Coordinates of N, CA, C and O in Angstrom, one line a residue:
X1 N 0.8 -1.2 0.0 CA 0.0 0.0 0.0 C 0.9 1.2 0.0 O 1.8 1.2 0.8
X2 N 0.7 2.2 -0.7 CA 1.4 3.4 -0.9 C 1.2 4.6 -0.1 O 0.1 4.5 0.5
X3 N 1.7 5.3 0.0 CA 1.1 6.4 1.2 C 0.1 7.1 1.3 O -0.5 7.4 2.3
X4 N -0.1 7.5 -0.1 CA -1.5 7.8 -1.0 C -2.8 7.1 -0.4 O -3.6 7.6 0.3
X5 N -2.8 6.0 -0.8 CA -3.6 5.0 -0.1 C -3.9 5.0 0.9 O -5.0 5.0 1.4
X6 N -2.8 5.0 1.6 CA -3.0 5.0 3.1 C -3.8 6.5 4.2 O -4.6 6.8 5.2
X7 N -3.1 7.1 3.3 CA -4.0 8.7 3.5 C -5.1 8.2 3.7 O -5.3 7.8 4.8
X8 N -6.1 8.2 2.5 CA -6.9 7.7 2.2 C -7.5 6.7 3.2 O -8.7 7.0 3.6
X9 N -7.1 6.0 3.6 CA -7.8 5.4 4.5 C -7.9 5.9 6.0 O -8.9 6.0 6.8
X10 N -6.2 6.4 6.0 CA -6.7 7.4 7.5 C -7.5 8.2 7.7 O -8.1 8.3 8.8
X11 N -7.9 9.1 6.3 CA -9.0 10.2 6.5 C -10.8 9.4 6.5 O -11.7 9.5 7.3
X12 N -10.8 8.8 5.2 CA -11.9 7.8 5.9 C -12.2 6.5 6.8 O -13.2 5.8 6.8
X13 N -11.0 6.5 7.7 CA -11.6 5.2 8.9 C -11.7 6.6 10.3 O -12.3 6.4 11.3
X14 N -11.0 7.7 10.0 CA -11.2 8.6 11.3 C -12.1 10.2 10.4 O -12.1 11.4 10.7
X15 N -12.8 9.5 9.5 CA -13.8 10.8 9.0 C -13.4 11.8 8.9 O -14.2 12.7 9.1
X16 N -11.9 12.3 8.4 CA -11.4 13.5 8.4 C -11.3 13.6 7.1 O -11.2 12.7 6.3
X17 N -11.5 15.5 6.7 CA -11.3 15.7 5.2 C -9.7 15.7 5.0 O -8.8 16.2 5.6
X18 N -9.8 15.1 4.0 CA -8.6 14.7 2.9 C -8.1 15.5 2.5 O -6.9 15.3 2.3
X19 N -8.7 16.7 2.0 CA -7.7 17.7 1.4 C -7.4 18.9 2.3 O -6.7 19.8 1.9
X20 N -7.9 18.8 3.9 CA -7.5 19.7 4.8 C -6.3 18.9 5.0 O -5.3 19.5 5.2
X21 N -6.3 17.6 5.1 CA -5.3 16.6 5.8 C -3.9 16.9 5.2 O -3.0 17.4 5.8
X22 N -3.9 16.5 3.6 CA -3.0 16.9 2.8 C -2.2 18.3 2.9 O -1.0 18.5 3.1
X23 N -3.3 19.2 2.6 CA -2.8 20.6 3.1 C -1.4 20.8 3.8 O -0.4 21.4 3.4
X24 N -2.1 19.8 5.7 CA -1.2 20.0 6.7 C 0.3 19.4 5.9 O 1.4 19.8 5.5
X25 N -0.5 18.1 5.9 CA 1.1 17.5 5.4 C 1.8 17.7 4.4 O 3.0 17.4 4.5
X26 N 1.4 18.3 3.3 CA 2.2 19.2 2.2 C 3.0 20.3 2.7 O 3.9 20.6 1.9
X27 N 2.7 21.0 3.9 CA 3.9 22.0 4.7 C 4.3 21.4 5.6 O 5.2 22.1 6.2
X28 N 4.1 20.4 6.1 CA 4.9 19.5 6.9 C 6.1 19.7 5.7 O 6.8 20.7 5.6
X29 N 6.4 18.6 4.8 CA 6.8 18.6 3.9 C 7.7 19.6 3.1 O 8.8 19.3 2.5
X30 N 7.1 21.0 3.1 CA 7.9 21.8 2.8 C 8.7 22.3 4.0 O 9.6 23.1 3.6
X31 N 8.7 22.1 5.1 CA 9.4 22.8 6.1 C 10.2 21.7 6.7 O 11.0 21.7 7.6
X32 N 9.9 20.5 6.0 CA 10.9 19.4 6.5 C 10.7 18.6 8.0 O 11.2 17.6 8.4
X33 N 9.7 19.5 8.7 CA 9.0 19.4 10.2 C 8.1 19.7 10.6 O 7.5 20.3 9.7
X34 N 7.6 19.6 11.3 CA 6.0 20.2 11.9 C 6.2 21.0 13.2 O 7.0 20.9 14.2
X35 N 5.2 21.9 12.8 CA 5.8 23.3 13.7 C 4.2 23.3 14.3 O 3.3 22.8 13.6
X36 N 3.9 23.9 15.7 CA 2.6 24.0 16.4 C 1.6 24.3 15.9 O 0.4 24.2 16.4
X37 N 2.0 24.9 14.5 CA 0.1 25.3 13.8 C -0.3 24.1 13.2 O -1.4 23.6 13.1
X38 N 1.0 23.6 12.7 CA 0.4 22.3 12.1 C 0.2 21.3 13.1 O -0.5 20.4 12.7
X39 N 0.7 20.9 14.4 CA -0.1 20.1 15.3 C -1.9 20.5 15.7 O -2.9 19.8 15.5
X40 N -1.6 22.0 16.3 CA -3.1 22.6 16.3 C -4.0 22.0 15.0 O -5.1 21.5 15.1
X41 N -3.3 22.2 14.1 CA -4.6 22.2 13.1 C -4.6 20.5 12.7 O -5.7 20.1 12.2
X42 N -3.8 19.7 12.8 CA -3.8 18.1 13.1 C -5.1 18.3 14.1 O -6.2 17.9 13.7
X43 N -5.2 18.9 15.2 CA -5.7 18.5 16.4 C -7.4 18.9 16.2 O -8.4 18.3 16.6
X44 N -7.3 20.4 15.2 CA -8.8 20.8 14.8 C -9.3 19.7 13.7 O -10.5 19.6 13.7
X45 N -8.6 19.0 13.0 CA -8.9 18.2 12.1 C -10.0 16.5 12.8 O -11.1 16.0 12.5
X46 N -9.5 16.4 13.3 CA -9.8 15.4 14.6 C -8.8 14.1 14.5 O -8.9 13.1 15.1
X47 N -7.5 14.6 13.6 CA -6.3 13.9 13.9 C -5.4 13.4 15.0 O -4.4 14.0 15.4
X48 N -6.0 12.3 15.6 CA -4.9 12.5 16.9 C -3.3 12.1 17.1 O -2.6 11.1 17.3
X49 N -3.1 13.6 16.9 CA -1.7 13.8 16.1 C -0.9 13.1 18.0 O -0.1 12.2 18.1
X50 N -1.5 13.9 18.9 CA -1.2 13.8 20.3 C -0.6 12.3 20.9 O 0.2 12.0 21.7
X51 N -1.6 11.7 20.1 CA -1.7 10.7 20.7 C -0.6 9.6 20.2 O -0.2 8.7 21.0
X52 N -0.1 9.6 19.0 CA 0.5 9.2 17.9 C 2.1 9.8 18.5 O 3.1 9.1 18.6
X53 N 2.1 10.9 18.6 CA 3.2 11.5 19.4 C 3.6 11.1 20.4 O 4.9 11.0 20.6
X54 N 2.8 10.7 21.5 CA 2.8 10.3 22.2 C 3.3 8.5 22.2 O 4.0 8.1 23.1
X55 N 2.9 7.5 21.3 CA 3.5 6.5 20.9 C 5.0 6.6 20.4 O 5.9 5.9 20.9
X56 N 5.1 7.6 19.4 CA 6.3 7.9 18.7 C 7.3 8.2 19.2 O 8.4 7.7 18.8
X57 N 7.2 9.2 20.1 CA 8.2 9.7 21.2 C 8.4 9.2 22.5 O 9.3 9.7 23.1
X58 N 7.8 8.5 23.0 CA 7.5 7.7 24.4 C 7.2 9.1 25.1 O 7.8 9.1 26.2
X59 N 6.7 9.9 24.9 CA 6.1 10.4 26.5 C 4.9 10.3 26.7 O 4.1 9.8 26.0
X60 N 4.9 11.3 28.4 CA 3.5 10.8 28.9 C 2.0 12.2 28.7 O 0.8 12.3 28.6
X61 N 3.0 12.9 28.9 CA 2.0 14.4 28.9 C 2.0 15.5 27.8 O 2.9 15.5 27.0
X62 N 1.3 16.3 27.8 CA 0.7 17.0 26.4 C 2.0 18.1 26.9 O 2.8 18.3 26.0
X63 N 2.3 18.7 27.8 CA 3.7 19.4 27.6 C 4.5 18.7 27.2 O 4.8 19.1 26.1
X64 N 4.9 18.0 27.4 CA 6.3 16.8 26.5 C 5.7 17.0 25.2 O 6.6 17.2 24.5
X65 N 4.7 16.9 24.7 CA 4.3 16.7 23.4 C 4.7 18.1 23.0 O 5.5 18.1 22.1
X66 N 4.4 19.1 23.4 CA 4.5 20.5 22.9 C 6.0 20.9 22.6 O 6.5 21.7 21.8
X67 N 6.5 20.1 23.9 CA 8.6 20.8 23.9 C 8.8 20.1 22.8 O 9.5 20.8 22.0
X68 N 8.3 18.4 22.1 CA 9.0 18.2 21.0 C 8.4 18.8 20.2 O 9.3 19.2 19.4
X69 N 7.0 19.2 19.8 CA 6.8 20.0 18.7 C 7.3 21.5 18.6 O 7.1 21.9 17.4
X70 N 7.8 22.3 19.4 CA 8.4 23.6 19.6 C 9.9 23.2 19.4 O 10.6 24.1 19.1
X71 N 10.4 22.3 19.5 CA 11.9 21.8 19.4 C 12.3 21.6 17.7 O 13.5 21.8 17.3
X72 N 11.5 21.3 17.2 CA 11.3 21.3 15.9 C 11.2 19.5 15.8 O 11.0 18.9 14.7
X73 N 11.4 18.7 16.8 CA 11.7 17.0 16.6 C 11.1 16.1 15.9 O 11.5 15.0 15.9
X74 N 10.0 16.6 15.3 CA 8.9 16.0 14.7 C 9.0 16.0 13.1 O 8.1 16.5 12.4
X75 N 10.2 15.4 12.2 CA 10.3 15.4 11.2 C 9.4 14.9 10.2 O 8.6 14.0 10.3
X76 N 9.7 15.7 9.0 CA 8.4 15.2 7.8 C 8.7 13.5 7.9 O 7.6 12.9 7.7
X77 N 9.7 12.7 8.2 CA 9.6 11.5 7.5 C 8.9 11.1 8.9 O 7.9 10.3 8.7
X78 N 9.2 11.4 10.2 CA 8.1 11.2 11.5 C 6.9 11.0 11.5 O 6.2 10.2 12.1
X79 N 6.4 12.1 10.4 CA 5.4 12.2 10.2 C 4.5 11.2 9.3 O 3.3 11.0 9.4
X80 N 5.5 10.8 8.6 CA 4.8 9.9 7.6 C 4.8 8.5 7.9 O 4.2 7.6 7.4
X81 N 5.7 8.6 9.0 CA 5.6 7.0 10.4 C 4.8 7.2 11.0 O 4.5 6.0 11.5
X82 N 3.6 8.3 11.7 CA 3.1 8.4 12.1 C 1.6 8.1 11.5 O 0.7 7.6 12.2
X83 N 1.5 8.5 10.1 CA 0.7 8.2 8.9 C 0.2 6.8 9.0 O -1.0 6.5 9.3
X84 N 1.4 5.8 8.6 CA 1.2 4.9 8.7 C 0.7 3.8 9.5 O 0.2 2.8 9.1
X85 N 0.9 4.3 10.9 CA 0.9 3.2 11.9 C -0.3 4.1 13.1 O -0.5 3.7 14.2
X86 N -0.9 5.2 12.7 CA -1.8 5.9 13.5 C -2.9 5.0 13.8 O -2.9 3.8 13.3
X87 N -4.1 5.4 15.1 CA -4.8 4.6 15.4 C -6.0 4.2 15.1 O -6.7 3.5 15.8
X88 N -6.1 4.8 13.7 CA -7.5 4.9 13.4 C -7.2 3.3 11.9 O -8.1 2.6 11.3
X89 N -5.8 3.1 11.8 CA -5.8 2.1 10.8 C -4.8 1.0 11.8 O -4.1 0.3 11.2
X90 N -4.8 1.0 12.5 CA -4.0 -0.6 13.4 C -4.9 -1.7 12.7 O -4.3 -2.7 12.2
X91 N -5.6 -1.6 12.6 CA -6.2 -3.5 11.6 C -5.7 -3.2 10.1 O -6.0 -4.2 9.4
X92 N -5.2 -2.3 9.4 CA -4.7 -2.0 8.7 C -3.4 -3.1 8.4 O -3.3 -3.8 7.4
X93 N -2.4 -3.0 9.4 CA -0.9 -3.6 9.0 C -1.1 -5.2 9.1 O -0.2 -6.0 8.8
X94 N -2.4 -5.7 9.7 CA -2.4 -6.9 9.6 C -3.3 -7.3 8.6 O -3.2 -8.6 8.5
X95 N -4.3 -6.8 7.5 CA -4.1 -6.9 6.3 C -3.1 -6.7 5.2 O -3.2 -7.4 4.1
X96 N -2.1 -5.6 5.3 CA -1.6 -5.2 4.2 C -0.2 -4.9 4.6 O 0.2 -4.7 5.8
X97 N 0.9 -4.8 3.1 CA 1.9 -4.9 3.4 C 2.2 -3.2 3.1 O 1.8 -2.6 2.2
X98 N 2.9 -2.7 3.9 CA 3.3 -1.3 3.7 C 4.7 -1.3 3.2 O 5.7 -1.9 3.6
X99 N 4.2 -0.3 1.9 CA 5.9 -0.5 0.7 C 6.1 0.6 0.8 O 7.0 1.1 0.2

């Protein structure tokens, strides 16, 4: 499955629009990182960017989540690990192989 695809499924198994979604992640992308407007607006999307961060980074509290998003630690390719393995597709990797 391609990343594309996988979008795709993230935005319809967690009902988020797709081309707000993209948006985010296309300046993710250009800035190489994700900076706090794009967590905020992950977060207005009903992306649980937080929560995913919180897997990704091992911490426990939404200030830890903020120092690494203010730190700049959250890189585009982070992000696209995050894409992939988010909570809204976990029955996802045990149908399909991610290429």
């Amino acid at each position: 499955m391609n990343l594309d695809q996988h979008i795709t499924l993230t935005c319809e198994n967690g009902q988020i629009n797709k081309t707000d979604f993209v948006k985010v992640q296309d300046e993710i992308n250009k800035k190489n990182f994700m900076d706090m407007e794009d967590f905020e607006n992950l977060l207005k999307l009903g992306f649980p960017i937080d929560l995913e961060l919180k897997k990704l980074k091992d911490v426990e509290t939404v200030l830890e989540i903020r120092k690494i998003v203010n730190d700049k630690k959250v890189s585009a390719r982070n992000f696209v690990a995050i894409i992939q393995s988010n909570v809204f597709n976990d029955w996802i990797k045990t149908k399909y192989s991610l290429k």
